[in-house]
Short mmCIF file of C-alpha atoms in Angstrom, two decimals:
data_model
loop_
_atom_site.label_atom_id
_atom_site.label_comp_id
_atom_site.label_asym_id
_atom_site.label_seq_id
_atom_site.Cartn_x
_atom_site.Cartn_y
_atom_site.Cartn_z
CA UNK A 256 -22.59 -154.39 -132.39
CA UNK A 257 -24.47 -154.37 -129.08
CA UNK A 258 -22.61 -153.41 -125.91
CA UNK A 259 -23.11 -155.06 -122.53
CA UNK A 260 -21.77 -153.07 -119.60
CA UNK A 261 -21.02 -155.56 -116.86
CA UNK A 262 -18.82 -156.70 -114.01
CA UNK A 263 -17.21 -160.10 -114.46
CA UNK A 264 -18.40 -161.57 -111.17
CA UNK A 265 -21.81 -159.86 -111.14
CA UNK A 266 -24.36 -162.72 -111.19
CA UNK A 267 -26.99 -160.70 -113.02
CA UNK A 268 -24.48 -159.71 -115.69
CA UNK A 269 -23.60 -163.38 -116.04
CA UNK A 270 -27.24 -164.43 -116.43
CA UNK A 271 -27.61 -161.93 -119.28
CA UNK A 272 -24.35 -163.02 -120.92
CA UNK A 273 -25.74 -166.56 -120.89
CA UNK A 274 -29.07 -165.32 -122.24
CA UNK A 275 -27.46 -163.40 -125.10
CA UNK A 276 -25.40 -166.43 -126.04
CA UNK A 277 -28.47 -168.69 -125.92
CA UNK A 278 -30.33 -166.17 -128.10
CA UNK A 279 -27.46 -166.13 -130.59
CA UNK A 280 -26.69 -162.45 -130.01
CA UNK A 281 -23.16 -161.11 -129.79
CA UNK A 282 -22.29 -158.13 -127.63
CA UNK A 283 -19.07 -156.31 -126.85
CA UNK A 284 -18.35 -156.49 -123.13
CA UNK A 285 -17.56 -153.23 -121.33
CA UNK A 286 -16.20 -153.75 -117.82
CA UNK A 287 -17.61 -151.56 -115.07
CA UNK A 288 -16.66 -151.41 -111.39
CA UNK A 289 -20.10 -150.60 -109.99
CA UNK A 290 -18.82 -149.23 -106.66
CA UNK A 291 -16.96 -146.40 -108.42
CA UNK A 292 -20.20 -144.65 -109.43
CA UNK A 293 -18.56 -143.12 -112.52
CA UNK A 294 -20.63 -140.21 -113.86
CA UNK A 295 -20.57 -141.72 -117.35
CA UNK A 296 -21.98 -144.96 -115.98
CA UNK A 297 -24.66 -143.19 -113.96
CA UNK A 298 -25.66 -141.33 -117.12
CA UNK A 299 -26.19 -144.73 -118.73
CA UNK A 300 -28.09 -146.18 -115.76
CA UNK A 301 -29.04 -143.77 -112.95
CA UNK A 302 -29.56 -146.75 -110.63
CA UNK A 303 -25.84 -147.51 -110.90
CA UNK A 304 -26.65 -151.20 -111.33
CA UNK A 305 -25.53 -153.88 -113.74
CA UNK A 306 -25.91 -155.12 -116.39
CA UNK A 307 -26.79 -152.49 -119.00
CA UNK A 308 -27.36 -153.53 -122.60
CA UNK A 309 -27.04 -150.91 -125.35
CA UNK A 310 -28.72 -152.36 -128.41
CA UNK A 311 -27.19 -151.29 -131.68
CA UNK A 312 -29.70 -148.89 -133.20
CA UNK A 313 -32.12 -149.67 -130.39
CA UNK A 314 -32.86 -148.76 -126.80
CA UNK A 315 -30.59 -148.96 -123.78
CA UNK A 316 -31.89 -151.62 -121.41
CA UNK A 317 -31.08 -151.27 -117.70
CA UNK A 318 -31.00 -154.31 -115.47
CA UNK A 319 -31.50 -158.05 -115.91
CA UNK A 320 -35.27 -157.69 -115.46
CA UNK A 321 -35.81 -155.16 -118.27
CA UNK A 322 -33.34 -156.98 -120.54
CA UNK A 323 -34.79 -160.47 -120.06
CA UNK A 324 -38.40 -159.33 -120.48
CA UNK A 325 -37.48 -157.30 -123.57
CA UNK A 326 -36.20 -160.44 -125.25
CA UNK A 327 -39.09 -162.49 -123.90
CA UNK A 328 -41.54 -160.13 -125.64
CA UNK A 329 -39.56 -159.67 -128.88
CA UNK A 330 -40.63 -162.75 -130.85
CA UNK A 331 -44.28 -161.81 -130.55
CA UNK A 332 -43.68 -158.22 -131.54
CA UNK A 333 -41.16 -158.21 -134.34
CA UNK A 334 -40.34 -160.36 -137.29
CA UNK A 335 -36.63 -159.71 -137.03
CA UNK A 336 -36.02 -161.80 -133.94
CA UNK A 337 -35.19 -165.44 -134.46
CA UNK A 338 -34.34 -166.59 -130.95
CA UNK A 339 -32.64 -169.93 -130.74
CA UNK A 340 -33.98 -170.64 -127.26
CA UNK A 341 -36.67 -168.41 -125.78
CA UNK A 342 -36.05 -167.23 -122.21
CA UNK A 343 -39.55 -168.13 -121.01
CA UNK A 344 -41.29 -171.15 -122.48
CA UNK A 345 -44.60 -173.00 -122.40
CA UNK A 346 -47.94 -171.95 -120.94
CA UNK A 347 -48.53 -168.88 -118.77
CA UNK A 348 -48.53 -171.20 -115.75
CA UNK A 349 -45.16 -172.64 -116.81
CA UNK A 350 -43.78 -169.14 -117.28
CA UNK A 351 -45.06 -168.06 -113.85
CA UNK A 352 -43.04 -170.92 -112.35
CA UNK A 353 -39.98 -169.84 -114.36
CA UNK A 354 -40.38 -166.26 -113.12
CA UNK A 355 -40.91 -167.41 -109.52
CA UNK A 356 -37.48 -169.03 -109.73
CA UNK A 357 -35.81 -166.10 -111.49
CA UNK A 358 -37.09 -164.03 -108.56
CA UNK A 359 -35.70 -166.63 -106.15
CA UNK A 360 -32.21 -166.46 -107.67
CA UNK A 361 -31.97 -162.77 -108.60
CA UNK A 362 -33.84 -161.76 -105.44
CA UNK A 363 -33.53 -164.14 -102.50
CA UNK A 364 -30.27 -165.91 -103.38
CA UNK A 365 -28.67 -162.59 -104.31
CA UNK A 366 -29.71 -160.99 -101.02
CA UNK A 367 -28.82 -163.95 -98.82
CA UNK A 368 -25.63 -165.07 -100.54
CA UNK A 369 -24.14 -163.57 -103.69
CA UNK A 370 -24.31 -159.87 -102.86
CA UNK A 371 -22.90 -160.45 -99.38
CA UNK A 372 -20.20 -162.79 -100.64
CA UNK A 373 -19.05 -160.24 -103.23
CA UNK A 374 -18.89 -157.58 -100.51
CA UNK A 375 -16.85 -159.81 -98.20
CA UNK A 376 -14.53 -161.40 -100.72
CA UNK A 377 -14.33 -159.26 -103.86
CA UNK A 378 -15.27 -155.58 -103.60
CA UNK A 379 -13.09 -154.87 -100.57
CA UNK A 380 -10.22 -156.69 -102.23
CA UNK A 381 -10.52 -154.73 -105.46
CA UNK A 382 -11.10 -151.40 -103.74
CA UNK A 383 -8.14 -151.70 -101.40
CA UNK A 384 -5.89 -153.53 -103.84
CA UNK A 385 -5.06 -156.21 -101.31
CA UNK A 386 -6.49 -159.45 -99.97
CA UNK A 387 -9.36 -158.58 -97.65
CA UNK A 388 -9.96 -159.93 -94.16
CA UNK A 389 -13.58 -161.08 -94.43
CA UNK A 390 -15.71 -160.92 -91.31
CA UNK A 391 -15.75 -164.54 -90.02
CA UNK A 392 -19.28 -164.36 -88.65
CA UNK A 393 -20.57 -162.85 -91.90
CA UNK A 394 -18.85 -165.63 -93.87
CA UNK A 395 -20.35 -168.27 -91.57
CA UNK A 396 -23.85 -166.88 -92.18
CA UNK A 397 -23.25 -166.76 -95.94
CA UNK A 398 -22.01 -170.36 -95.99
CA UNK A 399 -25.03 -171.52 -94.03
CA UNK A 400 -27.25 -169.75 -96.57
CA UNK A 401 -25.31 -171.37 -99.44
CA UNK A 402 -26.17 -174.81 -98.05
CA UNK A 403 -29.86 -173.88 -97.77
CA UNK A 404 -29.96 -172.62 -101.37
CA UNK A 405 -27.95 -175.56 -102.73
CA UNK A 406 -30.38 -177.95 -101.01
CA UNK A 407 -33.25 -176.18 -102.77
CA UNK A 408 -31.54 -176.30 -106.18
CA UNK A 409 -30.77 -179.96 -105.52
CA UNK A 410 -34.43 -180.62 -104.75
CA UNK A 411 -35.54 -178.88 -107.98
CA UNK A 412 -32.89 -180.61 -110.09
CA UNK A 413 -33.80 -183.99 -108.59
CA UNK A 414 -37.51 -183.67 -109.38
CA UNK A 415 -37.28 -181.96 -112.75
CA UNK A 416 -35.29 -182.05 -115.95
CA UNK A 417 -34.48 -178.33 -115.69
CA UNK A 418 -34.97 -176.15 -112.61
CA UNK A 419 -38.40 -174.82 -113.56
CA UNK A 420 -39.72 -177.89 -115.38
CA UNK A 421 -39.22 -179.90 -118.54
CA UNK A 422 -37.78 -177.04 -120.54
CA UNK A 423 -34.68 -174.96 -120.03
CA UNK A 424 -35.53 -171.33 -119.29
CA UNK A 425 -34.12 -168.08 -117.95
CA UNK A 426 -34.56 -169.60 -114.46
CA UNK A 427 -31.63 -171.92 -115.24
CA UNK A 428 -29.57 -169.01 -116.55
CA UNK A 429 -30.31 -166.86 -113.49
CA UNK A 430 -29.33 -169.76 -111.20
CA UNK A 431 -26.19 -170.40 -113.23
CA UNK A 432 -25.24 -166.73 -113.09
CA UNK A 433 -25.20 -166.84 -109.30
CA UNK A 434 -23.79 -170.32 -108.81
CA UNK A 435 -20.95 -169.69 -111.25
CA UNK A 436 -19.91 -166.61 -109.26
CA UNK A 437 -20.13 -168.50 -105.96
CA UNK A 438 -18.23 -171.39 -107.55
CA UNK A 439 -15.52 -169.05 -108.89
CA UNK A 440 -14.92 -168.13 -105.26
CA UNK A 441 -14.72 -171.82 -104.30
CA UNK A 442 -17.70 -171.72 -101.97
CA UNK A 443 -19.84 -174.56 -103.36
CA UNK A 444 -19.59 -178.04 -101.82
CA UNK A 445 -20.92 -179.73 -104.96
CA UNK A 446 -20.46 -183.31 -103.80
CA UNK A 447 -23.07 -182.86 -101.07
CA UNK A 448 -25.68 -181.96 -103.69
CA UNK A 449 -25.44 -184.55 -106.50
CA UNK A 450 -28.57 -183.53 -108.42
CA UNK A 451 -27.57 -179.85 -108.34
CA UNK A 452 -24.10 -180.88 -109.48
CA UNK A 453 -25.46 -182.94 -112.38
CA UNK A 454 -27.62 -179.98 -113.47
CA UNK A 455 -24.68 -177.58 -113.22
CA UNK A 456 -22.51 -179.99 -115.20
CA UNK A 457 -25.07 -179.91 -118.01
CA UNK A 458 -25.22 -176.11 -117.86
CA UNK A 459 -21.44 -175.85 -117.88
CA UNK A 460 -21.22 -178.00 -121.00
CA UNK A 461 -23.36 -175.65 -123.04
CA UNK A 462 -21.58 -173.46 -125.61
CA UNK A 463 -23.19 -170.39 -124.00
CA UNK A 464 -21.17 -171.07 -120.84
CA UNK A 465 -17.74 -170.97 -122.50
CA UNK A 466 -17.03 -167.28 -122.12
CA UNK A 467 -17.92 -167.43 -118.43
CA UNK A 468 -15.55 -170.32 -117.83
CA UNK A 469 -12.65 -168.57 -119.55
CA UNK A 470 -13.32 -165.37 -117.61
CA UNK A 471 -10.85 -164.22 -115.01
CA UNK A 472 -11.27 -161.42 -112.49
CA UNK A 473 -7.90 -159.64 -112.43
CA UNK A 474 -6.39 -160.08 -108.98
CA UNK A 475 -8.74 -162.87 -107.91
CA UNK A 476 -7.94 -166.39 -109.08
CA UNK A 477 -10.85 -168.81 -109.57
CA UNK A 478 -11.22 -171.99 -107.54
CA UNK A 479 -9.21 -174.88 -109.10
CA UNK A 480 -12.21 -176.72 -110.55
CA UNK A 481 -14.08 -173.59 -111.67
CA UNK A 482 -13.53 -174.18 -115.40
CA UNK A 483 -13.47 -177.99 -115.33
CA UNK A 484 -16.41 -179.56 -117.10
CA UNK A 485 -15.83 -182.69 -115.04
CA UNK A 486 -15.55 -181.47 -111.47
CA UNK B 39 -62.76 -165.79 -105.49
CA UNK B 40 -59.03 -165.24 -105.75
CA UNK B 41 -56.94 -165.06 -102.56
CA UNK B 42 -54.02 -162.69 -102.04
CA UNK B 43 -51.75 -163.61 -99.14
CA UNK B 44 -50.11 -160.40 -97.99
CA UNK B 45 -48.81 -158.25 -95.18
CA UNK B 46 -50.49 -154.87 -94.82
CA UNK B 47 -47.31 -152.81 -94.89
CA UNK B 48 -45.44 -154.98 -97.42
CA UNK B 49 -44.76 -152.67 -100.40
CA UNK B 50 -44.83 -155.49 -102.94
CA UNK B 51 -48.17 -156.73 -101.59
CA UNK B 52 -49.46 -153.17 -101.90
CA UNK B 53 -48.31 -152.84 -105.50
CA UNK B 54 -50.21 -156.01 -106.37
CA UNK B 55 -53.32 -154.89 -104.48
CA UNK B 56 -53.23 -151.72 -106.60
CA UNK B 57 -52.67 -153.77 -109.75
CA UNK B 58 -55.60 -156.09 -109.03
CA UNK B 59 -57.86 -153.11 -108.39
CA UNK B 60 -56.69 -151.41 -111.60
CA UNK B 61 -57.34 -154.66 -113.48
CA UNK B 62 -60.82 -154.88 -111.99
CA UNK B 63 -60.08 -158.13 -110.14
CA UNK B 64 -61.30 -158.79 -106.63
CA UNK B 65 -59.35 -160.94 -104.20
CA UNK B 66 -59.86 -161.97 -100.61
CA UNK B 67 -56.96 -160.73 -98.49
CA UNK B 68 -55.24 -163.23 -96.21
CA UNK B 69 -52.88 -161.62 -93.72
CA UNK B 70 -49.49 -163.23 -93.24
CA UNK B 71 -46.69 -162.28 -90.85
CA UNK B 72 -43.75 -163.24 -93.05
CA UNK B 73 -41.22 -163.48 -90.22
CA UNK B 74 -43.18 -166.34 -88.61
CA UNK B 75 -42.30 -168.78 -91.39
CA UNK B 76 -45.48 -170.79 -90.85
CA UNK B 77 -45.23 -174.24 -92.47
CA UNK B 78 -48.56 -173.67 -94.26
CA UNK B 79 -47.22 -170.45 -95.76
CA UNK B 80 -43.93 -172.05 -96.80
CA UNK B 81 -45.95 -174.80 -98.49
CA UNK B 82 -47.65 -172.05 -100.50
CA UNK B 83 -44.41 -170.21 -101.31
CA UNK B 84 -41.15 -171.93 -100.34
CA UNK B 85 -39.35 -168.58 -100.61
CA UNK B 86 -41.42 -167.33 -97.67
CA UNK B 87 -42.01 -164.06 -99.52
CA UNK B 88 -45.06 -161.95 -100.20
CA UNK B 89 -47.38 -161.50 -101.95
CA UNK B 90 -48.84 -164.82 -103.13
CA UNK B 91 -51.90 -164.85 -105.37
CA UNK B 92 -54.01 -167.99 -105.56
CA UNK B 93 -56.16 -167.65 -108.65
CA UNK B 94 -59.56 -169.28 -108.38
CA UNK B 95 -59.33 -172.37 -110.60
CA UNK B 96 -55.90 -171.25 -111.75
CA UNK B 97 -52.29 -171.33 -110.69
CA UNK B 98 -50.72 -170.00 -107.50
CA UNK B 99 -48.47 -167.06 -108.36
CA UNK B 100 -45.55 -166.32 -106.02
CA UNK B 101 -44.11 -162.84 -105.81
CA UNK B 102 -44.88 -159.46 -107.38
CA UNK B 103 -42.69 -160.28 -110.40
CA UNK B 104 -44.49 -163.51 -111.38
CA UNK B 105 -47.90 -161.96 -110.63
CA UNK B 106 -47.37 -158.75 -112.61
CA UNK B 107 -45.90 -160.49 -115.64
CA UNK B 108 -48.70 -163.09 -115.59
CA UNK B 109 -51.27 -160.33 -115.98
CA UNK B 110 -49.08 -158.48 -118.46
CA UNK B 111 -49.10 -161.56 -120.72
CA UNK B 112 -52.76 -162.52 -120.20
CA UNK B 113 -54.49 -160.28 -122.76
CA UNK B 114 -52.41 -161.70 -125.59
CA UNK B 115 -52.98 -165.28 -124.53
CA UNK B 116 -56.58 -165.61 -123.47
CA UNK B 117 -59.90 -164.20 -124.56
CA UNK B 118 -61.28 -164.15 -121.04
CA UNK B 119 -59.19 -161.27 -119.81
CA UNK B 120 -60.60 -157.80 -120.14
CA UNK B 121 -58.09 -155.69 -118.26
CA UNK B 122 -59.19 -152.16 -117.55
CA UNK B 123 -55.65 -150.79 -117.46
CA UNK B 124 -52.75 -152.96 -118.63
CA UNK B 125 -49.74 -153.06 -116.32
CA UNK B 126 -47.23 -152.43 -119.12
CA UNK B 127 -48.17 -150.21 -122.01
CA UNK B 128 -46.88 -148.94 -125.34
CA UNK B 129 -43.90 -150.09 -127.38
CA UNK B 130 -41.25 -152.56 -126.22
CA UNK B 131 -38.99 -149.58 -125.57
CA UNK B 132 -41.69 -147.94 -123.43
CA UNK B 133 -42.17 -151.18 -121.53
CA UNK B 134 -38.43 -151.53 -120.96
CA UNK B 135 -38.50 -148.11 -119.29
CA UNK B 136 -41.47 -149.17 -117.17
CA UNK B 137 -39.63 -152.32 -116.09
CA UNK B 138 -36.44 -150.39 -115.36
CA UNK B 139 -38.45 -148.35 -112.87
CA UNK B 140 -40.28 -151.34 -111.39
CA UNK B 141 -36.81 -152.76 -110.76
CA UNK B 142 -35.76 -149.44 -109.22
CA UNK B 143 -38.66 -149.44 -106.76
CA UNK B 144 -39.01 -153.16 -105.99
CA UNK B 145 -35.22 -153.60 -106.06
CA UNK B 146 -33.17 -150.54 -105.18
CA UNK B 147 -35.72 -148.55 -103.15
CA UNK B 148 -36.75 -151.70 -101.30
CA UNK B 149 -33.14 -152.56 -100.42
CA UNK B 150 -32.09 -149.03 -99.50
CA UNK B 151 -35.24 -147.89 -97.70
CA UNK B 152 -38.44 -149.90 -97.32
CA UNK B 153 -37.03 -153.23 -96.17
CA UNK B 154 -34.74 -151.56 -93.64
CA UNK B 155 -37.47 -149.21 -92.41
CA UNK B 156 -39.85 -152.14 -91.82
CA UNK B 157 -37.12 -153.96 -89.87
CA UNK B 158 -36.41 -150.91 -87.71
CA UNK B 159 -39.93 -149.67 -87.14
CA UNK B 160 -42.44 -152.49 -87.71
CA UNK B 161 -41.19 -156.07 -87.48
CA UNK B 162 -39.44 -155.62 -84.13
CA UNK B 163 -42.51 -153.88 -82.78
CA UNK B 164 -44.88 -156.61 -83.88
CA UNK B 165 -42.57 -159.44 -82.82
CA UNK B 166 -41.95 -158.07 -79.35
CA UNK B 167 -45.40 -156.58 -78.86
CA UNK B 168 -43.99 -153.24 -77.79
CA UNK B 169 -42.70 -150.04 -79.34
CA UNK B 170 -39.19 -150.72 -80.62
CA UNK B 171 -36.10 -148.64 -80.06
CA UNK B 172 -34.83 -148.19 -83.63
CA UNK B 173 -31.09 -147.88 -84.15
CA UNK B 174 -30.53 -144.10 -84.59
CA UNK B 175 -27.66 -144.49 -87.05
CA UNK B 176 -29.68 -146.98 -89.14
CA UNK B 177 -32.62 -144.56 -89.17
CA UNK B 178 -30.34 -141.70 -90.22
CA UNK B 179 -29.04 -143.74 -93.16
CA UNK B 180 -32.57 -144.73 -94.16
CA UNK B 181 -33.77 -141.11 -94.03
CA UNK B 182 -30.86 -139.97 -96.15
CA UNK B 183 -31.77 -142.68 -98.68
CA UNK B 184 -35.41 -141.56 -98.60
CA UNK B 185 -34.36 -138.05 -99.65
CA UNK B 186 -32.27 -139.45 -102.52
CA UNK B 187 -35.16 -141.59 -103.77
CA UNK B 188 -37.74 -138.83 -103.34
CA UNK B 189 -35.52 -136.51 -105.35
CA UNK B 190 -35.45 -139.10 -108.14
CA UNK B 191 -39.23 -139.58 -108.08
CA UNK B 192 -39.60 -135.79 -108.08
CA UNK B 193 -37.34 -135.56 -111.14
CA UNK B 194 -39.36 -138.21 -112.98
CA UNK B 195 -42.70 -136.68 -111.99
CA UNK B 196 -41.51 -133.23 -113.03
CA UNK B 197 -40.45 -134.31 -116.51
CA UNK B 198 -43.22 -136.78 -117.26
CA UNK B 199 -46.95 -137.21 -116.87
CA UNK B 200 -46.50 -140.55 -115.09
CA UNK B 201 -43.26 -141.92 -113.70
CA UNK B 202 -42.29 -143.97 -116.75
CA UNK B 203 -43.76 -141.70 -119.43
CA UNK B 204 -47.08 -140.52 -120.82
CA UNK B 205 -49.03 -143.54 -119.65
CA UNK B 206 -49.67 -144.89 -116.20
CA UNK B 207 -48.06 -148.31 -115.71
CA UNK B 208 -47.03 -150.84 -113.10
CA UNK B 209 -44.02 -148.57 -112.42
CA UNK B 210 -46.42 -146.08 -110.78
CA UNK B 211 -48.05 -148.86 -108.79
CA UNK B 212 -44.70 -150.25 -107.61
CA UNK B 213 -43.59 -146.76 -106.55
CA UNK B 214 -46.92 -146.15 -104.80
CA UNK B 215 -46.65 -149.48 -102.97
CA UNK B 216 -43.36 -148.39 -101.40
CA UNK B 217 -44.13 -144.72 -100.87
CA UNK B 218 -47.49 -145.51 -99.23
CA UNK B 219 -45.74 -147.76 -96.71
CA UNK B 220 -43.06 -145.15 -96.02
CA UNK B 221 -45.78 -142.49 -95.77
CA UNK B 222 -47.82 -144.64 -93.35
CA UNK B 223 -44.78 -144.49 -91.08
CA UNK B 224 -44.63 -140.68 -91.49
CA UNK B 225 -41.19 -140.65 -93.08
CA UNK B 226 -41.87 -138.65 -96.25
CA UNK B 227 -41.18 -134.88 -96.28
CA UNK B 228 -43.60 -134.30 -99.17
CA UNK B 229 -43.35 -130.52 -99.22
CA UNK B 230 -39.70 -130.68 -100.26
CA UNK B 231 -40.65 -132.62 -103.39
CA UNK B 232 -43.64 -130.84 -104.99
CA UNK B 233 -43.71 -132.79 -108.27
CA UNK B 234 -43.50 -136.10 -106.41
CA UNK B 235 -46.27 -134.87 -104.12
CA UNK B 236 -48.50 -133.88 -107.04
CA UNK B 237 -47.97 -137.30 -108.63
CA UNK B 238 -48.73 -139.08 -105.33
CA UNK B 239 -51.85 -136.94 -104.87
CA UNK B 240 -53.13 -138.14 -108.25
CA UNK B 241 -52.32 -141.76 -107.35
CA UNK B 242 -54.04 -141.42 -103.98
CA UNK B 243 -57.21 -140.11 -105.64
CA UNK B 244 -57.62 -143.23 -107.75
CA UNK B 245 -60.34 -145.69 -106.69
CA UNK B 246 -57.72 -148.44 -106.64
CA UNK B 247 -55.98 -146.68 -103.74
CA UNK B 248 -58.99 -146.66 -101.41
CA UNK B 249 -58.40 -149.97 -99.68
CA UNK B 250 -54.80 -149.02 -98.97
CA UNK B 251 -55.82 -145.73 -97.38
CA UNK B 252 -58.38 -147.38 -95.12
CA UNK B 253 -55.87 -150.03 -94.09
CA UNK B 254 -54.56 -150.08 -90.56
CA UNK B 255 -51.72 -152.17 -89.17
CA UNK B 256 -52.93 -153.32 -85.75
CA UNK B 257 -50.70 -151.77 -83.09
CA UNK B 258 -49.11 -149.20 -85.43
CA UNK B 259 -51.06 -146.03 -86.12
CA UNK B 260 -50.53 -144.30 -89.48
CA UNK B 261 -49.10 -140.80 -89.79
CA UNK B 262 -51.85 -138.14 -89.41
CA UNK B 263 -52.01 -137.24 -93.12
CA UNK B 264 -51.64 -140.80 -94.40
CA UNK B 265 -55.25 -141.11 -95.60
CA UNK B 266 -55.81 -137.44 -96.50
CA UNK B 267 -56.25 -136.87 -100.22
CA UNK B 268 -55.21 -133.27 -99.65
CA UNK B 269 -52.01 -133.49 -97.60
#
């Protein structure tokens, strides 16, 4: 059995959990609190970052980038892989658009929203064992950035069937990884962004999403509608 | 002719300039000041990030990730491409290691050093048109992070021929993109890290590095040894 070392609200871990499920691969989940810098974890990934996928009888893959591109290359290189839904699809131009958006979500959205939100609302809480007092001006900036990013997702979802085009791709999974974390924390005003909401509703209904929706971060309850398919 | 929109001290732009030179592709450089958010630039890349490569008669590729993976996939998909040195080489396991390190440099090193150093020492300077007064405690933190990252590069360069293994790959180019920017600003104590220095000396001697070494950021002079091959 493969092992995925992850943190339940880490958006990159979530994107890879979705990817594994879409690829029809099962993995045991190993929880890691990335701020603890455990020596055993640093031996696994010196960067101290999540997720890390240990393939049974195969290599250890560090980070969403190395993991997603490993599976993207597999079908062309081995006969063993029978992916149910490839992570990158279509022509090289199509795939460049999918990767542009993966970079948007795992890069820009992470930097401007998810990473900061986790620092303000989750890490401090879990480290101190009590409800944190988030910095109000930091939260205001994060919420303003959430509206900017939601407007962009709404624009993409309005013009296209899936975020990067006609086909579902890892861009949708990367976006869903982040938005599901932000949504868990009750920070998404879905009704203002109907096309983004309709896209997220479709994502949420996929079997690959089930384990994310049943996930609970001990000590931090999800927003009331987090697991509702009709929200 | 292809066009690469870039900023002269942007480490990701530099990694792609190195990659294009290693691939034997020429591109016209278009300078962009990313903090200005020009509407024409945002029309090219809504993320407002660099670099952006407009391929002559081909797609517009946004970001080092989409650009590098586009060229990584090209040889298998077209007959036109005759890359001189592929960006990712060897087995899937080898390539996963190369991508782990690209992620390290374009992700972790960027976040912990290069991005912050540019904010403290370059952007403020260029925006205000005068020498900035960097925050001393921010600079101290950045310099401490530089030592940590240099120690890691030194460890890799000591154990391996190139940073990711026996073969040169985009991991070396990503590292060189960042370290050349940090070195331009005179912030690298090379003599403390002899294996890293020997690796960087070999990188610097490559023809692909020449345009970077002759590059000057108007208003910001490079460190004295920046362009020396023997430093």
